[in-house]
């Protein structure tokens, strides 16, 4: 991905989101495009209009940390957006080059010990890479995401499922929210490793096949994995409201483990018990079939 283009589109998209009222400045004159003018951002950041225009054209090489911070404040960037801007600046300076060359090739499988760790967890747990590939799951995690495994010839991927599989509209009751989050995760991953060919190919495929994806990709939104509650509708056990905790794996920096849990004695907790029973029965049936 072209760094100058990424910088330009990210900064202009953030500027478009800030109204004069939100920025605390007078709203004067007719505006041709949404958001602040370049001159207003420059004034808020304490730099010249010419200098800010140069930055917004994509030239972040050599920009000091102080100027980046001033731009981040003027554009009211959140933590994820600040981190993304910082990574774009590092890429412009070439300071990500050593990190890129030291990265190991991305794998499609996980270490046996990581799978054992997943299997020891009694609630749904999965491991996903930066491209949103679902690399591993424990028995309950696989049962929860059973819609992802309907095609044995294709590796399960959250982005492809969300935008190309009709089952996603049922699995995600708030599909628009999950679609936004999925694309923001991919956009964040592109900032972390802009030279990931597999990610380029995935974005190209989805941009070609899905108008919903292409529109969201153009918004340049980013996010940080964390914690919260997600709502699902499973085709066997119905509605699930699951708290989640996502954590990066220290031994595998490109991988994220997410563990889901239900509030004790809730309807979701009872649904997970039913899901575990269904998963065990399905697993036993599969093993019996393989022994024939």
PDB file of C-alpha atoms in Angstrom:
ATOM      1  CA  UNK A   1       0.000   0.000   0.000  1.00  0.00           C
ATOM      2  CA  UNK A   2       1.374   3.402  -0.991  1.00  0.00           C
ATOM      3  CA  UNK A   3       2.338   5.272   2.162  1.00  0.00           C
ATOM      4  CA  UNK A   4       1.731   8.751   0.772  1.00  0.00           C
ATOM      5  CA  UNK A   5      -1.734   7.779  -0.443  1.00  0.00           C
ATOM      6  CA  UNK A   6      -2.547   6.165   2.911  1.00  0.00           C
ATOM      7  CA  UNK A   7      -1.403   9.262   4.812  1.00  0.00           C
ATOM      8  CA  UNK A   8      -3.369  11.597   2.553  1.00  0.00           C
ATOM      9  CA  UNK A   9      -6.582   9.588   2.726  1.00  0.00           C
ATOM     10  CA  UNK A  10      -6.319   9.003   6.481  1.00  0.00           C
ATOM     11  CA  UNK A  11      -5.728  12.667   7.352  1.00  0.00           C
ATOM     12  CA  UNK A  12      -8.420  13.955   5.004  1.00  0.00           C
ATOM     13  CA  UNK A  13     -10.922  11.411   6.323  1.00  0.00           C
ATOM     14  CA  UNK A  14     -10.188  12.436   9.928  1.00  0.00           C
ATOM     15  CA  UNK A  15     -10.465  16.136   9.045  1.00  0.00           C
ATOM     16  CA  UNK A  16     -13.854  15.512   7.449  1.00  0.00           C
ATOM     17  CA  UNK A  17     -15.173  14.072  10.720  1.00  0.00           C
ATOM     18  CA  UNK A  18     -14.463  17.181  12.833  1.00  0.00           C
ATOM     19  CA  UNK A  19     -17.087  19.946  12.703  1.00  0.00           C
ATOM     20  CA  UNK A  20     -16.216  23.535  13.695  1.00  0.00           C
ATOM     21  CA  UNK A  21     -18.566  23.197  16.652  1.00  0.00           C
ATOM     22  CA  UNK A  22     -16.764  20.075  17.843  1.00  0.00           C
ATOM     23  CA  UNK A  23     -13.416  21.806  17.388  1.00  0.00           C
ATOM     24  CA  UNK A  24     -14.627  24.838  19.336  1.00  0.00           C
ATOM     25  CA  UNK A  25     -14.123  27.363  16.529  1.00  0.00           C
ATOM     26  CA  UNK A  26     -16.555  29.683  14.682  1.00  0.00           C
ATOM     27  CA  UNK A  27     -18.342  28.228  11.675  1.00  0.00           C
ATOM     28  CA  UNK A  28     -17.737  30.887   9.042  1.00  0.00           C
ATOM     29  CA  UNK A  29     -18.550  30.769   5.342  1.00  0.00           C
ATOM     30  CA  UNK A  30     -19.919  28.035   3.124  1.00  0.00           C
ATOM     31  CA  UNK A  31     -17.966  24.779   3.199  1.00  0.00           C
ATOM     32  CA  UNK A  32     -17.445  22.843   0.010  1.00  0.00           C
ATOM     33  CA  UNK A  33     -16.680  19.598   1.868  1.00  0.00           C
ATOM     34  CA  UNK A  34     -17.605  18.273   5.328  1.00  0.00           C
ATOM     35  CA  UNK A  35     -15.401  18.995   8.319  1.00  0.00           C
ATOM     36  CA  UNK A  36     -12.674  21.504   8.973  1.00  0.00           C
ATOM     37  CA  UNK A  37     -10.660  23.422   6.418  1.00  0.00           C
ATOM     38  CA  UNK A  38      -6.927  22.767   6.193  1.00  0.00           C
ATOM     39  CA  UNK A  39      -6.226  26.227   7.563  1.00  0.00           C
ATOM     40  CA  UNK A  40      -8.373  25.544  10.610  1.00  0.00           C
ATOM     41  CA  UNK A  41      -6.535  22.306  11.355  1.00  0.00           C
ATOM     42  CA  UNK A  42      -3.205  24.098  10.890  1.00  0.00           C
ATOM     43  CA  UNK A  43      -4.244  26.835  13.323  1.00  0.00           C
ATOM     44  CA  UNK A  44      -5.408  24.290  15.901  1.00  0.00           C
ATOM     45  CA  UNK A  45      -2.115  22.386  15.551  1.00  0.00           C
ATOM     46  CA  UNK A  46       0.040  25.516  15.640  1.00  0.00           C
ATOM     47  CA  UNK A  47       1.669  24.983  12.244  1.00  0.00           C
ATOM     48  CA  UNK A  48       1.496  26.919   8.986  1.00  0.00           C
ATOM     49  CA  UNK A  49      -1.172  26.167   6.422  1.00  0.00           C
ATOM     50  CA  UNK A  50       1.527  25.355   3.870  1.00  0.00           C
ATOM     51  CA  UNK A  51       3.200  22.882   6.211  1.00  0.00           C
ATOM     52  CA  UNK A  52      -0.041  21.131   7.121  1.00  0.00           C
ATOM     53  CA  UNK A  53      -1.031  20.944   3.437  1.00  0.00           C
ATOM     54  CA  UNK A  54       2.312  19.239   2.755  1.00  0.00           C
ATOM     55  CA  UNK A  55       1.607  16.698   5.496  1.00  0.00           C
ATOM     56  CA  UNK A  56      -1.882  16.035   4.208  1.00  0.00           C
ATOM     57  CA  UNK A  57      -0.507  15.432   0.726  1.00  0.00           C
ATOM     58  CA  UNK A  58       1.236  12.440   2.294  1.00  0.00           C
ATOM     59  CA  UNK A  59       4.664  13.726   3.247  1.00  0.00           C
ATOM     60  CA  UNK A  60       5.221  12.507   6.827  1.00  0.00           C
ATOM     61  CA  UNK A  61       8.929  11.723   6.470  1.00  0.00           C
ATOM     62  CA  UNK A  62      10.957  13.605   9.077  1.00  0.00           C
ATOM     63  CA  UNK A  63       7.947  14.953  10.981  1.00  0.00           C
ATOM     64  CA  UNK A  64       8.719  15.321  14.681  1.00  0.00           C
ATOM     65  CA  UNK A  65       6.796  13.562  17.437  1.00  0.00           C
ATOM     66  CA  UNK A  66       5.665  16.969  18.700  1.00  0.00           C
ATOM     67  CA  UNK A  67       4.074  17.889  15.378  1.00  0.00           C
ATOM     68  CA  UNK A  68       2.389  14.481  15.124  1.00  0.00           C
ATOM     69  CA  UNK A  69       0.964  14.988  18.603  1.00  0.00           C
ATOM     70  CA  UNK A  70      -0.269  18.473  17.677  1.00  0.00           C
ATOM     71  CA  UNK A  71      -1.972  17.094  14.553  1.00  0.00           C
ATOM     72  CA  UNK A  72      -3.501  14.277  16.601  1.00  0.00           C
ATOM     73  CA  UNK A  73      -4.912  16.778  19.097  1.00  0.00           C
ATOM     74  CA  UNK A  74      -6.269  19.057  16.376  1.00  0.00           C
ATOM     75  CA  UNK A  75      -8.015  16.141  14.686  1.00  0.00           C
ATOM     76  CA  UNK A  76      -9.147  14.717  18.037  1.00  0.00           C
ATOM     77  CA  UNK A  77      -7.743  11.275  17.232  1.00  0.00           C
ATOM     78  CA  UNK A  78      -8.525   8.412  19.574  1.00  0.00           C
ATOM     79  CA  UNK A  79      -5.882   5.940  20.774  1.00  0.00           C
ATOM     80  CA  UNK A  80      -6.261   3.633  17.776  1.00  0.00           C
ATOM     81  CA  UNK A  81      -6.042   6.540  15.326  1.00  0.00           C
ATOM     82  CA  UNK A  82      -2.986   7.987  17.083  1.00  0.00           C
ATOM     83  CA  UNK A  83      -1.237   4.634  16.885  1.00  0.00           C
ATOM     84  CA  UNK A  84      -2.148   4.351  13.201  1.00  0.00           C
ATOM     85  CA  UNK A  85      -0.786   7.826  12.444  1.00  0.00           C
ATOM     86  CA  UNK A  86       2.414   6.969  14.301  1.00  0.00           C
ATOM     87  CA  UNK A  87       2.859   3.782  12.270  1.00  0.00           C
ATOM     88  CA  UNK A  88       2.280   5.691   9.020  1.00  0.00           C
ATOM     89  CA  UNK A  89       5.010   8.141  10.070  1.00  0.00           C
ATOM     90  CA  UNK A  90       7.386   5.297  10.941  1.00  0.00           C
ATOM     91  CA  UNK A  91       6.760   3.731   7.562  1.00  0.00           C
ATOM     92  CA  UNK A  92       7.428   7.068   5.853  1.00  0.00           C
ATOM     93  CA  UNK A  93      10.731   7.308   7.718  1.00  0.00           C
ATOM     94  CA  UNK A  94      11.686   3.719   6.895  1.00  0.00           C
ATOM     95  CA  UNK A  95      11.925   2.847  10.586  1.00  0.00           C
ATOM     96  CA  UNK A  96       9.633  -0.154  10.085  1.00  0.00           C
ATOM     97  CA  UNK A  97      12.019  -1.753   7.588  1.00  0.00           C
ATOM     98  CA  UNK A  98      14.078  -3.708  10.113  1.00  0.00           C
ATOM     99  CA  UNK A  99      10.943  -4.978  11.838  1.00  0.00           C
ATOM    100  CA  UNK A 100       9.511  -6.109   8.504  1.00  0.00           C
ATOM    101  CA  UNK A 101      12.596  -8.068   7.508  1.00  0.00           C
ATOM    102  CA  UNK A 102      12.735  -9.810  10.894  1.00  0.00           C
ATOM    103  CA  UNK A 103       9.121 -10.997  10.763  1.00  0.00           C
ATOM    104  CA  UNK A 104       8.584 -14.699  10.333  1.00  0.00           C
ATOM    105  CA  UNK A 105       6.399 -15.921   7.464  1.00  0.00           C
ATOM    106  CA  UNK A 106       2.732 -15.923   8.421  1.00  0.00           C
ATOM    107  CA  UNK A 107       1.483 -19.398   9.204  1.00  0.00           C
ATOM    108  CA  UNK A 108      -1.891 -20.983   8.601  1.00  0.00           C
ATOM    109  CA  UNK A 109      -1.631 -23.226  11.678  1.00  0.00           C
ATOM    110  CA  UNK A 110      -0.767 -22.690  15.343  1.00  0.00           C
ATOM    111  CA  UNK A 111       1.752 -24.421  17.594  1.00  0.00           C
ATOM    112  CA  UNK A 112       0.463 -27.625  19.262  1.00  0.00           C
ATOM    113  CA  UNK A 113       1.011 -26.086  22.705  1.00  0.00           C
ATOM    114  CA  UNK A 114      -1.183 -23.127  21.763  1.00  0.00           C
ATOM    115  CA  UNK A 115      -3.937 -25.494  20.658  1.00  0.00           C
ATOM    116  CA  UNK A 116      -3.578 -27.389  23.945  1.00  0.00           C
ATOM    117  CA  UNK A 117      -3.978 -24.103  25.802  1.00  0.00           C
ATOM    118  CA  UNK A 118      -7.138 -23.324  23.840  1.00  0.00           C
ATOM    119  CA  UNK A 119      -8.516 -26.783  24.579  1.00  0.00           C
ATOM    120  CA  UNK A 120      -7.980 -26.242  28.304  1.00  0.00           C
ATOM    121  CA  UNK A 121     -10.329 -23.230  28.295  1.00  0.00           C
ATOM    122  CA  UNK A 122     -13.923 -24.152  29.152  1.00  0.00           C
ATOM    123  CA  UNK A 123     -15.620 -21.258  27.324  1.00  0.00           C
ATOM    124  CA  UNK A 124     -15.401 -20.399  23.590  1.00  0.00           C
ATOM    125  CA  UNK A 125     -11.856 -19.360  22.652  1.00  0.00           C
ATOM    126  CA  UNK A 126     -10.316 -18.620  19.265  1.00  0.00           C
ATOM    127  CA  UNK A 127      -7.038 -17.431  17.731  1.00  0.00           C
ATOM    128  CA  UNK A 128      -7.108 -15.009  14.791  1.00  0.00           C
ATOM    129  CA  UNK A 129      -4.291 -13.404  12.810  1.00  0.00           C
ATOM    130  CA  UNK A 130      -4.088  -9.814  11.538  1.00  0.00           C
ATOM    131  CA  UNK A 131      -5.792 -10.817   8.280  1.00  0.00           C
ATOM    132  CA  UNK A 132      -8.832 -12.047  10.253  1.00  0.00           C
ATOM    133  CA  UNK A 133      -8.113 -15.706   9.463  1.00  0.00           C
ATOM    134  CA  UNK A 134      -9.641 -17.957  12.120  1.00  0.00           C
ATOM    135  CA  UNK A 135      -6.573 -20.123  12.711  1.00  0.00           C
ATOM    136  CA  UNK A 136      -7.605 -22.145  15.756  1.00  0.00           C
ATOM    137  CA  UNK A 137     -10.431 -22.678  18.215  1.00  0.00           C
ATOM    138  CA  UNK A 138     -11.309 -24.951  21.085  1.00  0.00           C
ATOM    139  CA  UNK A 139     -14.304 -27.272  20.786  1.00  0.00           C
ATOM    140  CA  UNK A 140     -16.790 -24.664  22.036  1.00  0.00           C
ATOM    141  CA  UNK A 141     -15.214 -21.906  19.939  1.00  0.00           C
ATOM    142  CA  UNK A 142     -15.502 -24.034  16.829  1.00  0.00           C
ATOM    143  CA  UNK A 143     -19.109 -24.894  17.678  1.00  0.00           C
ATOM    144  CA  UNK A 144     -19.929 -21.234  18.203  1.00  0.00           C
ATOM    145  CA  UNK A 145     -18.440 -20.391  14.782  1.00  0.00           C
ATOM    146  CA  UNK A 146     -19.743 -23.492  13.026  1.00  0.00           C
ATOM    147  CA  UNK A 147     -21.082 -21.346  10.157  1.00  0.00           C
ATOM    148  CA  UNK A 148     -17.465 -20.533   9.281  1.00  0.00           C
ATOM    149  CA  UNK A 149     -16.597 -24.171   8.585  1.00  0.00           C
ATOM    150  CA  UNK A 150     -19.278 -25.088   6.050  1.00  0.00           C
ATOM    151  CA  UNK A 151     -16.780 -25.118   3.165  1.00  0.00           C
ATOM    152  CA  UNK A 152     -14.021 -27.662   3.956  1.00  0.00           C
ATOM    153  CA  UNK A 153     -11.911 -26.372   1.048  1.00  0.00           C
ATOM    154  CA  UNK A 154     -11.684 -22.773   2.317  1.00  0.00           C
ATOM    155  CA  UNK A 155      -9.836 -21.436   5.364  1.00  0.00           C
ATOM    156  CA  UNK A 156     -12.302 -19.611   7.658  1.00  0.00           C
ATOM    157  CA  UNK A 157     -11.881 -15.846   7.591  1.00  0.00           C
ATOM    158  CA  UNK A 158     -13.975 -13.286   9.481  1.00  0.00           C
ATOM    159  CA  UNK A 159     -13.916 -10.697   6.697  1.00  0.00           C
ATOM    160  CA  UNK A 160     -14.945 -13.114   3.947  1.00  0.00           C
ATOM    161  CA  UNK A 161     -17.678 -14.547   6.162  1.00  0.00           C
ATOM    162  CA  UNK A 162     -19.000 -11.117   7.119  1.00  0.00           C
ATOM    163  CA  UNK A 163     -19.215  -9.723   3.586  1.00  0.00           C
ATOM    164  CA  UNK A 164     -19.603 -12.759   1.335  1.00  0.00           C
ATOM    165  CA  UNK A 165     -21.651 -15.293   3.342  1.00  0.00           C
ATOM    166  CA  UNK A 166     -25.391 -14.730   3.746  1.00  0.00           C
ATOM    167  CA  UNK A 167     -25.280 -16.565   7.107  1.00  0.00           C
ATOM    168  CA  UNK A 168     -23.435 -13.578   8.585  1.00  0.00           C
ATOM    169  CA  UNK A 169     -26.609 -11.478   8.589  1.00  0.00           C
ATOM    170  CA  UNK A 170     -28.190 -14.036  10.912  1.00  0.00           C
ATOM    171  CA  UNK A 171     -25.113 -14.787  13.034  1.00  0.00           C
ATOM    172  CA  UNK A 172     -24.511 -11.066  13.673  1.00  0.00           C
ATOM    173  CA  UNK A 173     -27.854  -9.473  14.724  1.00  0.00           C
ATOM    174  CA  UNK A 174     -26.133  -6.061  14.506  1.00  0.00           C
ATOM    175  CA  UNK A 175     -24.426  -6.789  11.199  1.00  0.00           C
ATOM    176  CA  UNK A 176     -23.467  -3.176  10.460  1.00  0.00           C
ATOM    177  CA  UNK A 177     -21.529  -2.922  13.736  1.00  0.00           C
ATOM    178  CA  UNK A 178     -19.628  -6.140  13.081  1.00  0.00           C
ATOM    179  CA  UNK A 179     -18.948  -5.109   9.494  1.00  0.00           C
ATOM    180  CA  UNK A 180     -17.505  -1.792  10.696  1.00  0.00           C
ATOM    181  CA  UNK A 181     -15.339  -3.554  13.288  1.00  0.00           C
ATOM    182  CA  UNK A 182     -14.094  -6.145  10.815  1.00  0.00           C
ATOM    183  CA  UNK A 183     -12.949  -3.539   8.288  1.00  0.00           C
ATOM    184  CA  UNK A 184     -11.417  -1.338  11.009  1.00  0.00           C
ATOM    185  CA  UNK A 185      -9.408  -4.364  12.183  1.00  0.00           C
ATOM    186  CA  UNK A 186      -8.118  -4.957   8.654  1.00  0.00           C
ATOM    187  CA  UNK A 187      -7.290  -1.272   8.183  1.00  0.00           C
ATOM    188  CA  UNK A 188      -5.351  -1.362  11.467  1.00  0.00           C
ATOM    189  CA  UNK A 189      -3.502  -4.476  10.293  1.00  0.00           C
ATOM    190  CA  UNK A 190      -2.598  -2.715   7.045  1.00  0.00           C
ATOM    191  CA  UNK A 191      -1.016   0.074   9.077  1.00  0.00           C
ATOM    192  CA  UNK A 192       0.982  -2.434  11.118  1.00  0.00           C
ATOM    193  CA  UNK A 193       2.243  -4.356   8.092  1.00  0.00           C
ATOM    194  CA  UNK A 194       1.557  -2.428   4.862  1.00  0.00           C
ATOM    195  CA  UNK A 195       3.586  -4.972   2.865  1.00  0.00           C
ATOM    196  CA  UNK A 196       1.489  -8.031   3.748  1.00  0.00           C
ATOM    197  CA  UNK A 197       0.656  -9.481   0.321  1.00  0.00           C
ATOM    198  CA  UNK A 198      -2.002 -11.790   1.743  1.00  0.00           C
ATOM    199  CA  UNK A 199      -3.780  -8.807   3.263  1.00  0.00           C
ATOM    200  CA  UNK A 200      -3.504  -6.885  -0.028  1.00  0.00           C
ATOM    201  CA  UNK A 201      -5.055  -9.829  -1.865  1.00  0.00           C
ATOM    202  CA  UNK A 202      -7.880 -10.111   0.677  1.00  0.00           C
ATOM    203  CA  UNK A 203      -8.692  -6.397   0.489  1.00  0.00           C
ATOM    204  CA  UNK A 204      -8.625  -6.541  -3.298  1.00  0.00           C
ATOM    205  CA  UNK A 205     -10.938  -9.546  -3.377  1.00  0.00           C
ATOM    206  CA  UNK A 206     -13.452  -8.030  -0.967  1.00  0.00           C
ATOM    207  CA  UNK A 207     -13.341  -4.612  -2.637  1.00  0.00           C
ATOM    208  CA  UNK A 208     -14.204  -6.273  -5.944  1.00  0.00           C
ATOM    209  CA  UNK A 209     -16.959  -8.503  -4.580  1.00  0.00           C
ATOM    210  CA  UNK A 210     -18.639  -6.321  -1.942  1.00  0.00           C
ATOM    211  CA  UNK A 211     -19.850  -2.725  -2.199  1.00  0.00           C
ATOM    212  CA  UNK A 212     -20.398  -2.746   1.589  1.00  0.00           C
ATOM    213  CA  UNK A 213     -16.751  -3.605   2.159  1.00  0.00           C
ATOM    214  CA  UNK A 214     -15.414  -1.135  -0.399  1.00  0.00           C
ATOM    215  CA  UNK A 215     -17.356   1.751   1.152  1.00  0.00           C
ATOM    216  CA  UNK A 216     -16.144   0.916   4.651  1.00  0.00           C
ATOM    217  CA  UNK A 217     -12.548   0.439   3.527  1.00  0.00           C
ATOM    218  CA  UNK A 218     -12.585   3.927   2.070  1.00  0.00           C
ATOM    219  CA  UNK A 219     -13.596   5.389   5.443  1.00  0.00           C
ATOM    220  CA  UNK A 220     -10.095   4.641   6.868  1.00  0.00           C
ATOM    221  CA  UNK A 221     -11.423   3.768  10.330  1.00  0.00           C
ATOM    222  CA  UNK A 222      -9.135   1.865  12.690  1.00  0.00           C
ATOM    223  CA  UNK A 223      -9.653   0.233  16.079  1.00  0.00           C
ATOM    224  CA  UNK A 224      -7.871  -1.504  18.953  1.00  0.00           C
ATOM    225  CA  UNK A 225      -8.942  -4.960  20.049  1.00  0.00           C
ATOM    226  CA  UNK A 226     -10.018  -4.964  23.660  1.00  0.00           C
ATOM    227  CA  UNK A 227     -12.990  -5.963  25.708  1.00  0.00           C
ATOM    228  CA  UNK A 228     -16.741  -5.595  25.649  1.00  0.00           C
ATOM    229  CA  UNK A 229     -19.921  -7.542  24.942  1.00  0.00           C
ATOM    230  CA  UNK A 230     -20.897  -8.989  21.568  1.00  0.00           C
ATOM    231  CA  UNK A 231     -24.263 -10.348  20.496  1.00  0.00           C
ATOM    232  CA  UNK A 232     -24.678 -13.382  18.248  1.00  0.00           C
ATOM    233  CA  UNK A 233     -27.501 -15.579  17.021  1.00  0.00           C
ATOM    234  CA  UNK A 234     -26.422 -19.207  16.766  1.00  0.00           C
ATOM    235  CA  UNK A 235     -28.446 -21.495  14.516  1.00  0.00           C
ATOM    236  CA  UNK A 236     -28.638 -24.185  17.216  1.00  0.00           C
ATOM    237  CA  UNK A 237     -28.902 -22.388  20.577  1.00  0.00           C
ATOM    238  CA  UNK A 238     -30.241 -18.981  19.584  1.00  0.00           C
ATOM    239  CA  UNK A 239     -29.212 -15.608  21.021  1.00  0.00           C
ATOM    240  CA  UNK A 240     -25.893 -15.200  22.835  1.00  0.00           C
ATOM    241  CA  UNK A 241     -24.627 -12.136  24.723  1.00  0.00           C
ATOM    242  CA  UNK A 242     -20.973 -12.820  25.398  1.00  0.00           C
ATOM    243  CA  UNK A 243     -18.339 -10.744  27.150  1.00  0.00           C
ATOM    244  CA  UNK A 244     -14.999 -10.978  25.394  1.00  0.00           C
ATOM    245  CA  UNK A 245     -11.357 -10.364  26.192  1.00  0.00           C
ATOM    246  CA  UNK A 246      -8.869 -10.078  23.322  1.00  0.00           C
ATOM    247  CA  UNK A 247      -5.131 -10.283  23.914  1.00  0.00           C
ATOM    248  CA  UNK A 248      -2.086 -10.326  21.666  1.00  0.00           C
ATOM    249  CA  UNK A 249       0.170 -13.354  22.110  1.00  0.00           C
ATOM    250  CA  UNK A 250       3.680 -12.388  23.144  1.00  0.00           C
ATOM    251  CA  UNK A 251       5.285 -15.353  21.344  1.00  0.00           C
ATOM    252  CA  UNK A 252       3.221 -14.706  18.188  1.00  0.00           C
ATOM    253  CA  UNK A 253       2.798 -10.906  17.794  1.00  0.00           C
ATOM    254  CA  UNK A 254       0.575 -11.264  14.720  1.00  0.00           C
ATOM    255  CA  UNK A 255      -1.939 -13.452  16.572  1.00  0.00           C
ATOM    256  CA  UNK A 256      -4.769 -12.478  18.898  1.00  0.00           C
ATOM    257  CA  UNK A 257      -6.557 -14.794  21.298  1.00  0.00           C
ATOM    258  CA  UNK A 258     -10.148 -13.966  22.170  1.00  0.00           C
ATOM    259  CA  UNK A 259     -11.971 -15.635  25.035  1.00  0.00           C
ATOM    260  CA  UNK A 260     -15.749 -15.365  25.372  1.00  0.00           C
ATOM    261  CA  UNK A 261     -17.670 -15.746  28.619  1.00  0.00           C
ATOM    262  CA  UNK A 262     -21.308 -15.563  29.692  1.00  0.00           C
ATOM    263  CA  UNK A 263     -22.680 -13.900  32.781  1.00  0.00           C
ATOM    264  CA  UNK A 264     -23.165 -16.673  35.373  1.00  0.00           C
ATOM    265  CA  UNK A 265     -26.646 -18.207  35.474  1.00  0.00           C
ATOM    266  CA  UNK A 266     -27.799 -16.102  32.517  1.00  0.00           C
ATOM    267  CA  UNK A 267     -29.744 -17.338  29.519  1.00  0.00           C
ATOM    268  CA  UNK A 268     -26.486 -17.192  27.542  1.00  0.00           C
ATOM    269  CA  UNK A 269     -24.727 -19.370  30.157  1.00  0.00           C
ATOM    270  CA  UNK A 270     -27.469 -21.983  29.767  1.00  0.00           C
ATOM    271  CA  UNK A 271     -27.211 -21.675  25.979  1.00  0.00           C
ATOM    272  CA  UNK A 272     -23.453 -22.336  26.154  1.00  0.00           C
ATOM    273  CA  UNK A 273     -24.132 -25.502  28.178  1.00  0.00           C
ATOM    274  CA  UNK A 274     -26.480 -26.632  25.421  1.00  0.00           C
ATOM    275  CA  UNK A 275     -23.908 -25.660  22.789  1.00  0.00           C
ATOM    276  CA  UNK A 276     -21.225 -27.698  24.574  1.00  0.00           C
ATOM    277  CA  UNK A 277     -23.526 -30.735  24.582  1.00  0.00           C
ATOM    278  CA  UNK A 278     -24.272 -30.264  20.874  1.00  0.00           C
ATOM    279  CA  UNK A 279     -20.558 -29.851  20.080  1.00  0.00           C
ATOM    280  CA  UNK A 280     -19.628 -32.989  22.008  1.00  0.00           C
ATOM    281  CA  UNK A 281     -22.326 -34.997  20.220  1.00  0.00           C
ATOM    282  CA  UNK A 282     -21.181 -33.700  16.832  1.00  0.00           C
ATOM    283  CA  UNK A 283     -17.580 -34.521  17.678  1.00  0.00           C
ATOM    284  CA  UNK A 284     -18.476 -38.058  18.774  1.00  0.00           C
ATOM    285  CA  UNK A 285     -20.476 -38.579  15.579  1.00  0.00           C
ATOM    286  CA  UNK A 286     -17.549 -37.362  13.482  1.00  0.00           C
ATOM    287  CA  UNK A 287     -15.136 -39.689  15.272  1.00  0.00           C
ATOM    288  CA  UNK A 288     -17.488 -42.639  14.823  1.00  0.00           C
ATOM    289  CA  UNK A 289     -17.785 -41.903  11.112  1.00  0.00           C
ATOM    290  CA  UNK A 290     -14.008 -41.723  10.735  1.00  0.00           C
ATOM    291  CA  UNK A 291     -13.582 -45.114  12.440  1.00  0.00           C
ATOM    292  CA  UNK A 292     -15.799 -46.890   9.934  1.00  0.00           C
TER     293      UNK A 292
END
